[in-house]
Amino acid sequence: MPNITWEDPYCAEGNNCFRIGTDAEGNGYIALNGQEDHYLTDTREALRTFITDIKAGKADHLLA
C-alpha cells in the first residue's frame, strides 16, 4: 500500500464521511472514513478536476 497522507474526514451527514489523501508521487485518493484500504486513486490533477466539477454542479443530476 502506498504511503498516503489522509486529510481529516469530511462528513456531510451522519456517517457519510469521506477522506481525501495524497502521496509523494503526485497521486490523489478518496476513501470512506474507516475504509482507507479500499480507495479510489488517480492523479492529483484528475482529483482536482473531479472536485471542481462537483462543486460547479456537474453531478447535481445524481442527487435527484
Short mmCIF file of C-alpha atoms in Angstrom, two decimals:
data_model
loop_
_atom_site.label_atom_id
_atom_site.label_comp_id
_atom_site.label_asym_id
_atom_site.label_seq_id
_atom_site.Cartn_x
_atom_site.Cartn_y
_atom_site.Cartn_z
CA MET A 1 0.00 0.00 0.00
CA PRO A 2 1.34 3.46 -0.86
CA ASN A 3 2.27 5.92 1.87
CA ILE A 4 -0.89 8.08 1.80
CA THR A 5 -1.29 11.24 3.85
CA TRP A 6 -5.01 11.47 4.65
CA GLU A 7 -6.87 14.70 5.41
CA ASP A 8 -9.41 14.84 8.22
CA PRO A 9 -12.72 13.20 7.26
CA TYR A 10 -15.36 15.28 5.51
CA CYS A 11 -18.78 14.32 6.86
CA ALA A 12 -21.88 15.77 5.23
CA GLU A 13 -24.48 13.81 7.21
CA GLY A 14 -24.15 11.22 9.94
CA ASN A 15 -21.69 8.55 8.91
CA ASN A 16 -21.37 9.61 5.25
CA CYS A 17 -17.71 10.50 5.72
CA PHE A 18 -15.07 10.65 3.02
CA ARG A 19 -11.34 11.20 3.22
CA ILE A 20 -9.04 12.76 0.65
CA GLY A 21 -5.37 11.81 0.59
CA THR A 22 -2.19 12.30 -1.42
CA ASP A 23 1.15 10.56 -1.77
CA ALA A 24 4.67 11.72 -2.63
CA GLU A 25 4.31 10.54 -6.25
CA GLY A 26 1.54 13.03 -7.02
CA ASN A 27 -1.46 10.73 -6.75
CA GLY A 28 -4.78 11.62 -5.14
CA TYR A 29 -7.00 9.26 -3.16
CA ILE A 30 -10.63 9.15 -1.99
CA ALA A 31 -11.92 6.65 0.57
CA LEU A 32 -14.72 6.18 3.03
CA ASN A 33 -13.66 7.07 6.54
CA GLY A 34 -12.53 3.89 8.28
CA GLN A 35 -12.07 2.04 4.99
CA GLU A 36 -8.91 3.73 3.75
CA ASP A 37 -7.53 0.41 2.49
CA HIS A 38 -10.29 0.46 -0.20
CA TYR A 39 -9.60 3.67 -2.09
CA LEU A 40 -10.12 5.25 -5.48
CA THR A 41 -6.94 6.76 -6.92
CA ASP A 42 -5.89 8.96 -9.81
CA THR A 43 -3.55 11.90 -10.36
CA ARG A 44 -3.90 14.98 -8.17
CA GLU A 45 -4.95 16.93 -11.27
CA ALA A 46 -7.74 14.44 -12.01
CA LEU A 47 -8.87 14.64 -8.38
CA ARG A 48 -8.80 18.46 -8.54
CA THR A 49 -10.91 18.43 -11.73
CA PHE A 50 -13.36 15.94 -10.17
CA ILE A 51 -13.89 18.09 -7.08
CA THR A 52 -14.12 21.32 -9.10
CA ASP A 53 -16.74 19.80 -11.40
CA ILE A 54 -18.81 18.56 -8.45
CA LYS A 55 -18.64 21.99 -6.83
CA ALA A 56 -19.77 23.52 -10.15
CA GLY A 57 -22.91 21.36 -10.09
CA LYS A 58 -21.98 18.93 -12.85
CA ALA A 59 -23.11 15.97 -10.72
CA ASP A 60 -26.30 17.52 -9.32
CA HIS A 61 -28.44 15.32 -11.56
CA LEU A 62 -27.28 12.34 -9.48
CA LEU A 63 -28.99 13.79 -6.40
CA ALA A 64 -32.49 13.95 -7.89
#
